[in-house]
Every structure is written in structure tokens, then in C-alpha cells.
Amino acid sequence: MIESYLEARAGCKTVNQLNVLHISLENQLAPLEVAALRHELDRRRLAPAGDADPSGAPNWSEQSEVWIARLVGRIALSGKPRPERFARRTIVPDVTMYSSGGATRDKTLAICFAGSAQRLMMPVPCFLQHLDASRFDVVVLRDAARRGFRAGIPGVGGNLTQVVEKIGENQRRSYGSVVSYGTSGGGVPALWAALQLKLEKGVSVGGNSPEDSRWTLWGDGGVAVPFRYYLERNQGRTELLLVHGADAPEDAEAARQMREAVPADLVAVSGRDGRPCKHNATLPLLEGGVLGRFLELALQPGSDLDELRRLAAAGDAAAQ
Amino acid sequence: MNEAEGRRWLAGALESCSVYALRRQGLVDAFVGGDLDLPLADLEMDSLAEMELCIAIEVETGFTVVPETLRDHESLGALARLVAGVTA
């Protein structure tokens, strides 16, 4: 991996091209891969310098160091001494599976819908590090077209219903539990997946309103129309959780509207250190060192809502 | 590309970079029409969005703006003029 990273880096002619490479890696790597990359970059940095490139092309080693240190620093906020042992497997370019192996019957599968930034409000290895790889397998879905998965995912399905059907097929039978999770533009698709597949739980963080223009395919009620259909069919079995930043009025209003359309629990995350919590509701949880516990509870059916809300308000409490 | 086209392109680029402040405030038409300008700080871009916007500008114009100096441009309109000037 280090060789392909260095090769790609050497091909970058501008900082922006290097950032494209780094963003792409942050959207895909597993924690173990980040640790390996860090180790190799450190080893090479400490090695005696070779002859300078006569072409004068930038070598980017300093920028690499800043990038990997920042990424490792965010991963370290989990407080865990070792990287979670997820292995990455690309199903199709926009669907990636992360698993440490073992019997799926004893595990929970989290079907995760990335927002239009192609990530779960944070680098993927950072999100994964906050889960327990012995208990969770994670599949991350990205919509490169940034249309909330309405046009599906190439190689999987041509619309959201087909994508959900394909990804969920057989999983409900083989896993002990299956839940869905989505952030921002992936929030509504996560709720959709939970309802369509009759999952135990669906979680949306900073998701759209059911009446958002992106979801008016089914008339003025937007996504509420198919959601009500699925809810009736599911007989209320699916638990839904809506999380939003306490200082993001659009997201709070979207969550309120969604809760009018479907029964759901609501959690507002407070900012910390005097900073507001806006669209990225996971950031104060990450920086406050409580993201792991928050995700554990959020992804667990029947979890303690009071504890979730206490964690969400932790930054607020610390500021007082 | 003239300034109006630069503004239209920039409004689209912001959406592509998941920056929805213009749309959420109902300001897209006023900005594209040249009736409104606003500081970059009002867009509430996070570091990823800034990187993506710089990448988009470089891909569109070939001109390199980096995240560290993006905010040196006084406003979104100034950025639109830059985009238009480079591609003219």
C-alpha cells in the first residue's frame, strides 16, 4: 500500500491534487491501514535522505506528515491503544465492506449511508475505530452522484429501493442483528433501509426533512408516503433515531418534521468548549471522547435513550 | 467565462462541495444575478468543504487556490471574479 501511496503522491503536481488523494484515502481506509501507512511514512522520514529529485518536482513529505498526524490524532480520540481490526473489501467502487471475520451470527451488521461528502461526517477509519470490530461488521455506501442514492449505486441497483434490497439480501438471516446508519444526505436513505428491510434500528444524523425537495418523488408528502407504507407493513417493529446538532436550526426542523411523519426518538447534540454544534453533530462527541459509547448505544435496539441524551449533552454540561 | 457565469458556476460548485448555506438562506438567485455578495465566512465551510472547493476551482480553471489562502479572497463575489478572470 505504501508504494502505491507514494506513487500516487509523486504524481501530484499541486496541493489540491494531493488533497484529492488524501480525501479519497480518508473515505476508504480501515484503521489498520492508517496505522500501517503512518508506520511506513515515519520509517522513511527517519531514514537518511536520498539525493534530491533532479526534476525539482515537489516530494510532499511534509504535507504527508501533517495529514497522517492529523488523521491518526482523530483516530486516537477513541482512547483505544490499538487499531480496530477491520479488514477492507471493496464490493463495487461505491460500496465497501469492513469486517474482522468471525461468525456473523454473533455480530451486528451496520449498513452505513455516507452523506454527499462521501463519508460519515468524519474520515471512515475514524468512524470505524469507534466501533468494536469483534461485534460489528460495517458496510459503507457512497453516492458519487451526490443525489441521496435516488439514482442508486452503479453495479448494485438503479434506485434506492433496489440498492437497499440488494445490500440487505441475506444479511438479515445471517447476522445476529442488522441496523442502518446515515449522516447528512445519507440520513433519509438509512431510515428508508431500516423500514424497507424491517431492521431493528435505523439512525439518521443531520438528515433531511421528509418534505425536502429531493424527496418529493411521491408527491407533497415527500418520503413520508413510502415511509408510512413501510411502517404499516412493519407494525412498528423498527426503531428509528434522529440525531441533530443543537445549534443547527434547519436540521432540528428537519428532524421535527421527520418525527411527525414517522415515530422516532430525537437526540440533540450540544457543542463543547463554547463552540456551537451545527450540522456535524458527531464532532463534539468525537472531540469529547464519547463517540464510541454514543455509537454503541445509538446502533443498539432498545438502548437507554436517557444515557444517549446525557452523552449528547456532555459538552454542554462541561461548559457550565 | 464572464462574472455572471463565474457566479453561476461557483453556486453550483458550492452545492457539489456540500455547502448549502446559499440555498438554505434562499440566496442563490440573488448571488447568481449579481445582486448580493457575502463573506466566505458566512458559508460555514468546514475544512473538507474548503479543500473540495479549491479542488473544483483548480479543475475548472487550472488556477491553484489552496485552502490556506482561500479566505484571503474577501467574498464569494471576489472568488467568482477570480474564476471568471482566469477562464476568460
Coordinates of C-alpha atoms in Angstrom, one line a residue:
Chain A
M1 CA 0.0 0.0 0.0
I2 CA 2.8 2.4 0.9
E3 CA 4.3 2.1 -2.6
S4 CA 1.0 2.9 -4.3
Y5 CA 0.5 5.8 -2.0
L6 CA 4.0 7.2 -2.7
E7 CA 3.5 6.6 -6.4
A8 CA 0.2 8.5 -6.4
R9 CA 1.7 11.2 -4.3
A10 CA 4.6 11.6 -6.6
G11 CA 2.1 12.2 -9.4
C12 CA 0.6 15.2 -7.7
K13 CA 1.6 18.5 -9.1
T14 CA -0.4 20.8 -6.8
V15 CA -1.5 20.8 -3.2
N16 CA -5.1 20.3 -4.4
Q17 CA -4.2 17.2 -6.3
L18 CA -2.5 15.9 -3.1
N19 CA -5.7 16.7 -1.2
V20 CA -7.8 14.7 -3.7
L21 CA -5.6 11.7 -2.8
H22 CA -5.8 12.2 0.9
I23 CA -9.6 12.8 0.9
S24 CA -10.0 9.6 -1.2
L25 CA -7.9 7.6 1.4
E26 CA -9.8 9.1 4.3
N27 CA -13.1 8.0 2.7
Q28 CA -11.9 4.4 2.4
L29 CA -9.0 3.2 4.6
A30 CA -9.5 0.9 7.6
P31 CA -7.8 1.9 10.9
L32 CA -5.2 -0.8 10.5
E33 CA -4.3 0.6 7.1
V34 CA -3.8 4.1 8.5
A35 CA -1.6 2.7 11.2
A36 CA 0.5 0.8 8.6
L37 CA 0.8 3.9 6.5
R38 CA 1.8 6.0 9.5
H39 CA 4.5 3.5 10.4
E40 CA 5.9 3.4 6.9
L41 CA 5.9 7.1 6.5
D42 CA 7.7 7.5 9.8
R43 CA 10.2 4.9 8.9
R44 CA 11.0 6.6 5.6
R45 CA 11.1 10.1 7.2
L46 CA 13.7 8.9 9.7
A47 CA 15.8 7.2 7.0
P48 CA 18.8 9.1 5.6
A49 CA 17.6 11.5 2.9
G50 CA 18.4 10.3 -0.7
D51 CA 19.5 12.6 -3.5
A52 CA 17.1 15.3 -4.3
D53 CA 14.9 14.7 -7.3
P54 CA 16.7 16.5 -10.2
S55 CA 13.4 17.3 -11.9
G56 CA 12.6 19.6 -9.0
A57 CA 9.1 18.1 -8.6
P58 CA 7.6 18.5 -5.1
N59 CA 8.1 15.5 -2.8
W60 CA 5.2 16.4 -0.5
S61 CA 6.7 14.5 2.5
E62 CA 6.0 17.4 4.8
Q63 CA 2.3 17.7 3.7
S64 CA 2.0 13.9 4.1
E65 CA 3.3 14.1 7.7
V66 CA 0.8 16.8 8.6
W67 CA -2.0 14.9 7.0
I68 CA -1.3 11.5 8.6
A69 CA -0.6 13.0 12.0
R70 CA -3.9 14.8 12.0
L71 CA -5.8 11.6 10.9
V72 CA -4.0 9.5 13.5
G73 CA -4.8 12.1 16.1
R74 CA -8.5 12.0 15.3
I75 CA -8.5 8.2 15.4
A76 CA -6.7 8.4 18.8
L77 CA -9.7 10.3 20.2
S78 CA -11.3 6.8 20.6
G79 CA -8.9 6.2 23.5
K80 CA -8.1 2.8 22.3
P81 CA -4.5 1.6 22.3
R82 CA -4.7 -0.4 19.1
P83 CA -6.4 -0.1 15.8
E84 CA -9.7 -1.9 15.5
R85 CA -9.1 -5.0 13.3
F86 CA -11.4 -4.3 10.4
A87 CA -10.3 -5.6 7.0
R88 CA -11.5 -3.7 4.0
R89 CA -13.1 -5.3 1.0
T90 CA -14.4 -3.4 -2.0
I91 CA -17.7 -4.8 -3.2
V92 CA -18.1 -2.2 -6.0
P93 CA -16.3 1.1 -6.2
D94 CA -19.0 2.9 -4.0
V95 CA -19.7 0.0 -1.6
T96 CA -17.0 -1.1 0.9
M97 CA -17.3 -3.8 3.5
Y98 CA -15.2 -3.7 6.7
S99 CA -15.1 -6.9 8.8
S100 CA -12.7 -8.6 11.2
G101 CA -14.2 -12.0 10.2
G102 CA -15.8 -14.5 12.6
A103 CA -19.3 -15.8 12.9
T104 CA -21.8 -13.3 11.6
R105 CA -24.5 -14.8 13.8
D106 CA -22.7 -13.2 16.8
K107 CA -22.4 -9.8 15.1
T108 CA -24.3 -6.7 14.2
L109 CA -24.1 -5.5 10.6
A110 CA -24.3 -1.7 10.3
I111 CA -25.4 -0.6 6.8
C112 CA -24.0 3.0 6.6
F113 CA -25.0 5.6 4.1
A114 CA -22.5 8.3 3.6
G115 CA -23.5 11.9 3.1
S116 CA -22.7 13.8 -0.1
A117 CA -19.2 14.3 1.2
Q118 CA -18.8 10.6 0.7
R119 CA -18.1 9.9 4.4
L120 CA -19.9 9.6 7.8
M121 CA -19.2 13.2 8.9
M122 CA -15.6 12.1 9.6
P123 CA -12.9 10.1 8.0
V124 CA -14.1 6.5 7.6
P125 CA -11.2 5.0 9.7
C126 CA -12.0 7.4 12.5
F127 CA -15.7 6.2 12.5
L128 CA -14.6 2.5 12.4
Q129 CA -12.2 3.0 15.3
H130 CA -15.1 4.0 17.5
L131 CA -16.8 0.7 16.9
D132 CA -15.9 -2.8 18.3
A133 CA -14.7 -4.9 15.3
S134 CA -15.4 -8.1 17.2
R135 CA -19.1 -7.1 17.4
F136 CA -19.7 -5.1 14.3
D137 CA -19.3 -5.5 10.6
V138 CA -19.8 -2.3 8.6
V139 CA -20.8 -1.8 5.0
V140 CA -20.3 1.8 3.8
L141 CA -22.3 3.0 0.8
R142 CA -21.4 6.1 -1.1
D143 CA -23.4 8.0 -3.7
A144 CA -20.8 9.5 -6.1
A145 CA -23.6 11.3 -7.9
R146 CA -24.5 13.1 -4.6
R147 CA -28.2 12.6 -5.1
G148 CA -29.2 10.9 -1.9
F149 CA -28.9 7.5 -3.5
R150 CA -32.1 8.2 -5.5
A151 CA -30.3 7.1 -8.7
G152 CA -28.9 4.0 -6.9
I153 CA -25.3 2.9 -7.0
P154 CA -23.7 1.6 -10.2
G155 CA -23.2 -2.1 -10.1
V156 CA -25.8 -2.5 -7.2
G157 CA -29.1 -1.1 -8.3
G158 CA -30.7 1.8 -10.2
N159 CA -32.6 3.3 -7.4
L160 CA -32.7 3.4 -3.6
T161 CA -35.2 0.5 -3.2
Q162 CA -33.0 -1.8 -5.4
V163 CA -29.8 -0.8 -3.6
V164 CA -31.4 -1.5 -0.2
E165 CA -32.8 -4.8 -1.4
K166 CA -29.5 -5.9 -2.8
I167 CA -27.4 -4.9 0.2
G168 CA -29.8 -6.3 2.7
E169 CA -30.4 -9.5 0.8
N170 CA -29.5 -12.5 3.0
Q171 CA -27.9 -10.2 5.6
R172 CA -31.0 -10.3 7.9
R173 CA -30.8 -14.0 8.0
S174 CA -27.0 -14.4 8.5
Y175 CA -26.3 -11.6 11.0
G176 CA -27.4 -11.6 14.7
S177 CA -28.7 -8.1 14.1
V178 CA -28.7 -5.6 11.3
V179 CA -29.1 -1.8 11.7
S180 CA -28.7 1.2 9.4
Y181 CA -26.9 4.5 10.0
G182 CA -26.7 7.5 7.8
T183 CA -25.4 11.0 8.0
S184 CA -26.5 14.2 6.3
G185 CA -27.7 13.2 2.8
G186 CA -27.4 9.6 3.9
G187 CA -29.8 10.1 6.8
V188 CA -33.1 9.6 4.9
P189 CA -31.7 6.6 3.0
A190 CA -30.7 5.0 6.3
L191 CA -34.2 5.4 7.6
W192 CA -35.5 4.1 4.3
A193 CA -33.3 1.0 4.6
A194 CA -34.4 0.3 8.1
L195 CA -38.1 0.4 7.2
Q196 CA -37.8 -1.4 3.9
L197 CA -35.7 -4.3 5.3
K198 CA -37.6 -4.3 8.6
L199 CA -34.4 -3.8 10.5
E200 CA -34.2 -3.5 14.3
K201 CA -33.0 0.1 14.1
G202 CA -32.3 3.0 11.8
V203 CA -30.3 6.1 12.7
S204 CA -30.1 9.4 10.9
V205 CA -27.6 12.1 11.9
G206 CA -28.3 15.5 10.4
G207 CA -30.7 14.0 7.9
N208 CA -33.1 15.9 5.5
S209 CA -36.7 16.7 6.1
P210 CA -39.2 14.2 4.7
E211 CA -40.5 17.1 2.6
D212 CA -37.2 18.1 1.2
S213 CA -37.4 18.8 -2.5
R214 CA -35.1 15.9 -3.1
W215 CA -37.7 13.5 -1.8
T216 CA -40.9 14.8 -3.4
L217 CA -40.9 12.0 -5.9
W218 CA -44.0 10.7 -4.2
G219 CA -45.9 14.0 -4.0
D220 CA -46.0 16.8 -1.5
G221 CA -45.6 14.5 1.5
G222 CA -42.2 13.5 0.2
V223 CA -40.6 10.5 1.7
A224 CA -43.3 10.3 4.3
V225 CA -45.6 8.5 1.9
P226 CA -43.4 5.4 1.3
F227 CA -42.3 5.5 5.0
R228 CA -45.9 5.2 6.2
Y229 CA -46.4 2.3 3.9
Y230 CA -43.4 0.5 5.3
L231 CA -44.3 1.4 8.8
E232 CA -47.8 -0.2 8.5
R233 CA -46.2 -3.3 7.0
N234 CA -43.6 -3.4 9.8
Q235 CA -46.2 -3.0 12.5
G236 CA -43.9 -0.6 14.4
R237 CA -41.1 -3.1 14.8
T238 CA -38.4 -0.8 13.5
E239 CA -36.9 1.7 16.0
L240 CA -35.8 5.0 14.5
L241 CA -33.4 7.5 16.0
L242 CA -32.9 11.1 14.7
V243 CA -29.8 12.9 15.9
H244 CA -29.0 16.6 15.1
G245 CA -26.8 19.4 16.2
A246 CA -28.4 21.5 18.9
D247 CA -27.3 24.7 17.1
A248 CA -28.4 23.6 13.6
P249 CA -32.0 25.0 13.2
E250 CA -32.5 23.5 9.7
D251 CA -31.5 20.1 10.9
A252 CA -33.6 20.4 14.1
E253 CA -36.6 21.4 12.0
A254 CA -36.0 18.5 9.6
A255 CA -35.9 16.1 12.5
R256 CA -39.1 17.5 13.9
Q257 CA -40.8 17.1 10.5
M258 CA -39.5 13.6 10.2
R259 CA -40.8 12.7 13.6
E260 CA -44.2 14.0 12.6
A261 CA -44.1 11.5 9.7
V262 CA -42.8 8.5 11.5
P263 CA -42.4 7.6 15.2
A264 CA -38.8 8.3 16.2
D265 CA -36.7 9.2 19.1
L266 CA -34.9 12.5 19.0
V267 CA -31.4 13.5 20.3
A268 CA -29.9 16.9 20.1
V269 CA -26.1 17.1 20.5
S270 CA -24.7 20.1 22.3
G271 CA -21.5 21.9 21.3
R272 CA -18.5 21.8 23.6
D273 CA -15.8 24.3 24.7
G274 CA -18.2 27.1 24.0
R275 CA -18.5 26.2 20.3
P276 CA -21.9 25.5 18.7
C277 CA -22.9 22.1 17.4
K278 CA -24.1 22.7 13.9
H279 CA -24.6 20.2 11.0
N280 CA -21.8 17.9 12.0
A281 CA -23.5 16.5 15.2
T282 CA -20.8 13.8 15.6
L283 CA -17.9 16.3 16.0
P284 CA -18.5 17.3 19.7
L285 CA -19.0 13.6 20.5
L286 CA -15.7 12.7 18.8
E287 CA -13.7 15.6 20.4
G288 CA -15.3 14.9 23.8
G289 CA -14.2 11.3 23.7
V290 CA -17.7 9.9 23.9
L291 CA -18.4 8.9 20.3
G292 CA -17.7 5.2 20.9
R293 CA -20.2 4.9 23.7
F294 CA -22.7 7.1 21.8
L295 CA -22.5 4.9 18.6
E296 CA -22.7 1.7 20.7
L297 CA -26.0 2.9 22.2
A298 CA -27.3 4.6 19.0
L299 CA -26.8 1.4 17.0
Q300 CA -28.3 -0.9 19.6
P301 CA -32.0 -1.6 19.6
G302 CA -33.8 -0.8 22.8
S303 CA -30.8 1.2 24.2
D304 CA -31.0 3.6 27.0
L305 CA -32.3 6.9 25.5
D306 CA -31.5 8.8 28.7
E307 CA -27.9 7.8 28.6
L308 CA -27.7 8.8 24.9
R309 CA -29.1 12.2 25.7
R310 CA -26.7 12.6 28.6
L311 CA -23.7 11.9 26.3
A312 CA -25.2 14.3 23.7
A313 CA -25.4 17.0 26.3
A314 CA -21.9 16.2 27.8
G315 CA -20.3 19.2 26.0
D316 CA -23.0 21.5 27.3
A317 CA -22.5 20.2 30.9
A318 CA -18.7 20.6 30.6
A319 CA -19.1 24.2 29.6
Q320 CA -21.2 25.1 32.7
Chain B
M1 CA -16.5 32.9 -18.7
N2 CA -17.8 36.3 -17.6
E3 CA -18.5 37.2 -14.0
A4 CA -22.2 36.2 -14.1
E5 CA -21.1 32.8 -15.5
G6 CA -18.5 32.7 -12.8
R7 CA -21.1 33.2 -10.1
R8 CA -23.4 30.6 -11.6
W9 CA -20.5 28.1 -11.7
L10 CA -19.5 28.9 -8.2
A11 CA -23.0 28.5 -6.8
G12 CA -23.1 25.0 -8.4
A13 CA -19.6 24.2 -7.1
L14 CA -20.6 25.0 -3.6
E15 CA -23.5 22.6 -3.8
S16 CA -21.2 19.9 -5.2
C17 CA -18.9 20.5 -2.1
S18 CA -21.9 20.0 0.2
V19 CA -22.0 23.7 1.1
Y20 CA -25.7 24.6 1.3
A21 CA -25.6 28.0 3.1
L22 CA -26.6 29.9 -0.1
R23 CA -29.6 27.6 -0.8
R24 CA -30.7 27.4 2.8
Q25 CA -30.8 31.1 3.0
G26 CA -32.6 31.4 -0.3
L27 CA -29.8 33.5 -1.7
V28 CA -28.8 31.5 -4.8
D29 CA -30.7 33.6 -7.3
A30 CA -29.6 36.9 -5.8
F31 CA -26.0 35.8 -5.8
V32 CA -26.0 34.4 -9.3
G33 CA -27.8 37.6 -10.5
G34 CA -25.1 39.8 -9.0
D35 CA -27.5 41.5 -6.6
L36 CA -25.8 40.1 -3.5
D37 CA -22.4 39.3 -2.2
L38 CA -21.3 37.7 1.1
P39 CA -18.2 36.9 3.0
L40 CA -16.8 33.4 2.7
A41 CA -17.1 33.1 6.5
D42 CA -20.9 33.2 6.2
L43 CA -20.8 30.0 4.2
E44 CA -19.8 27.9 7.2
M45 CA -17.5 25.7 5.3
D46 CA -15.6 23.0 7.2
S47 CA -12.0 22.1 6.2
L48 CA -13.2 19.3 3.9
A49 CA -15.5 21.7 2.0
E50 CA -12.7 24.2 1.6
M51 CA -10.4 21.6 0.2
E52 CA -13.1 20.4 -2.2
L53 CA -13.9 23.9 -3.4
C54 CA -10.2 24.6 -4.1
I55 CA -10.0 21.3 -6.0
A56 CA -13.1 22.3 -8.0
I57 CA -11.7 25.7 -8.9
E58 CA -8.4 24.2 -9.9
V59 CA -10.1 21.5 -12.1
E60 CA -12.3 24.2 -13.7
T61 CA -9.8 26.9 -14.2
G62 CA -6.4 25.4 -13.9
F63 CA -5.6 28.1 -11.3
T64 CA -4.4 26.9 -8.0
V65 CA -6.1 28.3 -4.9
V66 CA -5.2 26.4 -1.7
P67 CA -7.3 26.1 1.5
E68 CA -4.8 28.1 3.5
T69 CA -5.3 31.2 1.3
L70 CA -8.9 30.6 0.2
R71 CA -10.2 33.1 2.8
D72 CA -7.8 35.7 1.6
H73 CA -10.5 36.3 -1.0
E74 CA -12.7 38.9 0.6
S75 CA -16.0 37.5 -0.6
L76 CA -17.8 34.9 -2.7
G77 CA -18.2 37.5 -5.4
A78 CA -14.4 38.1 -5.4
L79 CA -13.9 34.4 -5.9
A80 CA -16.4 34.4 -8.8
R81 CA -14.4 37.2 -10.4
L82 CA -11.3 35.2 -10.0
V83 CA -12.8 32.2 -11.6
A84 CA -14.2 34.3 -14.4
G85 CA -10.9 36.2 -14.9
V86 CA -8.9 33.0 -15.1
T87 CA -11.2 31.4 -17.6
A88 CA -11.8 34.5 -19.8

